[in-house]
C-alpha positions as a Markdown table, in Angstrom:
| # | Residue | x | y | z |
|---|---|---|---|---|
| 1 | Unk | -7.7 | 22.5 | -14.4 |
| 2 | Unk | -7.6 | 21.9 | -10.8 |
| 3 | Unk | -9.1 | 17.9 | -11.6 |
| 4 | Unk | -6.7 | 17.3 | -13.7 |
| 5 | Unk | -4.0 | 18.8 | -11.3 |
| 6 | Unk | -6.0 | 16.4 | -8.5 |
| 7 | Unk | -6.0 | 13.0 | -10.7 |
| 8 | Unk | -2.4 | 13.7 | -11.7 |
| 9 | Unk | -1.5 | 13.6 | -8.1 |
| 10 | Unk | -3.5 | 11.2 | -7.2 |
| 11 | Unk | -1.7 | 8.6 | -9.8 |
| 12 | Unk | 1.3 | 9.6 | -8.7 |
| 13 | Unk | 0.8 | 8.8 | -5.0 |
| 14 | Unk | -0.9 | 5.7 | -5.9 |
| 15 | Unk | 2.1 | 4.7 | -8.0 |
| 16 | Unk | 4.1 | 4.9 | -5.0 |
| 17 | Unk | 2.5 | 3.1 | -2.8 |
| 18 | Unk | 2.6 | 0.6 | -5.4 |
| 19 | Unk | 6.1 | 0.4 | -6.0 |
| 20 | Unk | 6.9 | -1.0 | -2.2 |
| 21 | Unk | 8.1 | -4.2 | -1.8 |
| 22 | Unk | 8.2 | -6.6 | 1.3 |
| 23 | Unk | 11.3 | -8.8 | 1.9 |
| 24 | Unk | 11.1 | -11.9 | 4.3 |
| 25 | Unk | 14.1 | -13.0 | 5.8 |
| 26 | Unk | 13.9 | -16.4 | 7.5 |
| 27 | Unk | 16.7 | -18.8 | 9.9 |
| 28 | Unk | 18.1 | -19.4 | 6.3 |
| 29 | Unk | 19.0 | -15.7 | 5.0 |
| 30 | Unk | 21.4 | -15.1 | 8.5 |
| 31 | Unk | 24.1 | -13.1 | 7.8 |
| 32 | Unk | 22.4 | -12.0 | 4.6 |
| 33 | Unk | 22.1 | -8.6 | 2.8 |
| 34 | Unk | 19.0 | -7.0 | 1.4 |
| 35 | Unk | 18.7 | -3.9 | -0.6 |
| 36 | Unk | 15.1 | -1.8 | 0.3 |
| 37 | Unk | 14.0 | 1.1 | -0.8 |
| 38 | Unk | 12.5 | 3.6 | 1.3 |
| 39 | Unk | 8.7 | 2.3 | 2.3 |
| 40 | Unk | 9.5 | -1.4 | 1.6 |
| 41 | Unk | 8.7 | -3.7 | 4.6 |
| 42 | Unk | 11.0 | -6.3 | 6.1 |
| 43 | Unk | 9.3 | -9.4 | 7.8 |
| 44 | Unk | 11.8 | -11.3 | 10.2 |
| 45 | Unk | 10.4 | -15.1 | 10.5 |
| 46 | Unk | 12.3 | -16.5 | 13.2 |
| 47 | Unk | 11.7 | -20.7 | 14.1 |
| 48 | Unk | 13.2 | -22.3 | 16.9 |
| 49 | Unk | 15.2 | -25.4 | 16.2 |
| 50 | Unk | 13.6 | -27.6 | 18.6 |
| 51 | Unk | 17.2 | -30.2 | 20.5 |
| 52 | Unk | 14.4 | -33.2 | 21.5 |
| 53 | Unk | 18.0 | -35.1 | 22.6 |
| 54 | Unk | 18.3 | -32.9 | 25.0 |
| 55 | Unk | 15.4 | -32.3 | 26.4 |
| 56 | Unk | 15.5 | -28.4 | 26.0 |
| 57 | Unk | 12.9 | -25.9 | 24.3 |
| 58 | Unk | 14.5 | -23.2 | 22.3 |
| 59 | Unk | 13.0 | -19.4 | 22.1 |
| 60 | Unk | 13.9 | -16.6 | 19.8 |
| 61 | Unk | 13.8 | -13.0 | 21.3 |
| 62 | Unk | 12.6 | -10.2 | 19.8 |
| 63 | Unk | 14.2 | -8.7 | 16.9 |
| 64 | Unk | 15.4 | -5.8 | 16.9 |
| 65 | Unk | 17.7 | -2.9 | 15.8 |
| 66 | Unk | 21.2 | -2.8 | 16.2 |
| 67 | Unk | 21.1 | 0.9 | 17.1 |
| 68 | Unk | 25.1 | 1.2 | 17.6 |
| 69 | Unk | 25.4 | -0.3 | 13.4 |
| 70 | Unk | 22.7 | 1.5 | 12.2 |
| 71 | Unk | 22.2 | 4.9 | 10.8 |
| 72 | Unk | 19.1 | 6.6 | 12.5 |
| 73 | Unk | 15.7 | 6.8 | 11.2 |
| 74 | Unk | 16.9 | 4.4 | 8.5 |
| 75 | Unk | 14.2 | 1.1 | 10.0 |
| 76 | Unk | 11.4 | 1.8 | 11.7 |
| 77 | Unk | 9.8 | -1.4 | 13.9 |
| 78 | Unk | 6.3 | -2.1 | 13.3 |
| 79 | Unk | 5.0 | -5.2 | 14.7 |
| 80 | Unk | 7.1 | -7.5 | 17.1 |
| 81 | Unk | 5.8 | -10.6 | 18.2 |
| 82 | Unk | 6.7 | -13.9 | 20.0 |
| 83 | Unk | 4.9 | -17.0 | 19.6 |
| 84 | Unk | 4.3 | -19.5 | 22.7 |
| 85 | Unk | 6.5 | -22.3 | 20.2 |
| 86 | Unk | 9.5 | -20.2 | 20.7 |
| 87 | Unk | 9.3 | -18.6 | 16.7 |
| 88 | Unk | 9.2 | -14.5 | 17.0 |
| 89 | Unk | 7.7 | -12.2 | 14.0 |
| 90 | Unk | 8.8 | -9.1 | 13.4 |
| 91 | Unk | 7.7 | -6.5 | 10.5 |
| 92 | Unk | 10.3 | -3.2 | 9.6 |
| 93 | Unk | 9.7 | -0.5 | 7.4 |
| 94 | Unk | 12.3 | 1.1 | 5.3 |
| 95 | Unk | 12.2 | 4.9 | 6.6 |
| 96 | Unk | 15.5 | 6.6 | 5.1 |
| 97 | Unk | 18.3 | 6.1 | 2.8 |
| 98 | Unk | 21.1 | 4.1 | 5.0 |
| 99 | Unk | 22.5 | 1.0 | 6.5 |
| 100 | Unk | 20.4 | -1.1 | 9.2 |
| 101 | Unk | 21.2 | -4.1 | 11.1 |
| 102 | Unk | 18.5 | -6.7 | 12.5 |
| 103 | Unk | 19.1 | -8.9 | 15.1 |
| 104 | Unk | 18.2 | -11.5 | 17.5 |
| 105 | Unk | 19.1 | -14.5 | 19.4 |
| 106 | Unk | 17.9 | -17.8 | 20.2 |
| 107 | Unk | 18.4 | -19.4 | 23.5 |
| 108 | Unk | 17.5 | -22.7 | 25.4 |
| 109 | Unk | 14.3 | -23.1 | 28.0 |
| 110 | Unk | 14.4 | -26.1 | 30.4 |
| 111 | Unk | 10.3 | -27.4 | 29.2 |
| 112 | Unk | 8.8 | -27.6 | 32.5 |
| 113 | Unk | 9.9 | -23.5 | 33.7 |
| 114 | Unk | 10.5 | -20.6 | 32.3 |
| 115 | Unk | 14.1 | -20.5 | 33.3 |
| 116 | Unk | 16.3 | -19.3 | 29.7 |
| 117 | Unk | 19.8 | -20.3 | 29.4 |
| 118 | Unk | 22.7 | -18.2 | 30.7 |
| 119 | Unk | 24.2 | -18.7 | 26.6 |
| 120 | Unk | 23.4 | -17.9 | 23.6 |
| 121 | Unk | 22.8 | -21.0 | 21.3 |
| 122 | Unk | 22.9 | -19.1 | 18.3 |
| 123 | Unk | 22.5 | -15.3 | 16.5 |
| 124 | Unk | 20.5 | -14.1 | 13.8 |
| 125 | Unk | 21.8 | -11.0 | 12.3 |
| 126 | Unk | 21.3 | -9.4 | 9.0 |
| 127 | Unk | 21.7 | -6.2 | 6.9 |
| 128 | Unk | 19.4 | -3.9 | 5.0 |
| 129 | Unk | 21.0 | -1.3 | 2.6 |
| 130 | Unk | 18.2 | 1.4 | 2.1 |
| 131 | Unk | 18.6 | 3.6 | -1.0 |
């Protein structure tokens, strides 16, 4: 009795693991919505539009949470990185039912220092409804 108690278990764990999903949001999906589910991932895949006329190198910061729009515990950050080309990578996971905002913003870099423009050139920002 007790295997069969163990194997039912187990099959139901491993049907939950199964059931996550992993959304990618790109420059394309700003200002978009996303429903998750608790345990999906979010990837954020952030590429700098490169102004060659101008002679300027655009960077993306890191992505984060909007803690002020979001409800708590609702996204948990679990990888964040930024590339030497400017792009930034970041990977979310679903942690409770609620509303979560992502964001981040992509500024100019004069090529030959690392001085960033005072402005912001542009915003990525986007929503994640968690049931």
């Amino acid at each position: 009795m007790q295997l069969a108690q163990f194997c039912f278990l187990f099959v139901l764990i491993a049907m939950s693991v199964c059931s996550a999903k992993r959304i990618k949001w790109t420059n394309e999906d700003n200002n978009g919505i996303a429903p998750l589910s608790v345990g999906d991932e979010l990837v954020v895949d952030l590429i700098p539009r490169i102004n060659q006329a101008a002679n300027l190198d655009m960077i993306w910061s890191h992505v984060v949470v909007d803690q002020a729009r979001t409800d708590p515990l609702s996204l948990t950050q679990r990888e964040n990185t930024m590339e030497e080309d400017g792009s930034v990578w970041a990977v979310f996971e679903a942690t409770a039912p609620g509303t979560a905002i992502v964001q981040s913003t992509l500024s100019c870099k004069i090529p030959t220092s690392s001085v960033i423009c005072p402005l912001a050139v542009q915003t990525f920002k986007a929503t994640a409804i968690i049931n």
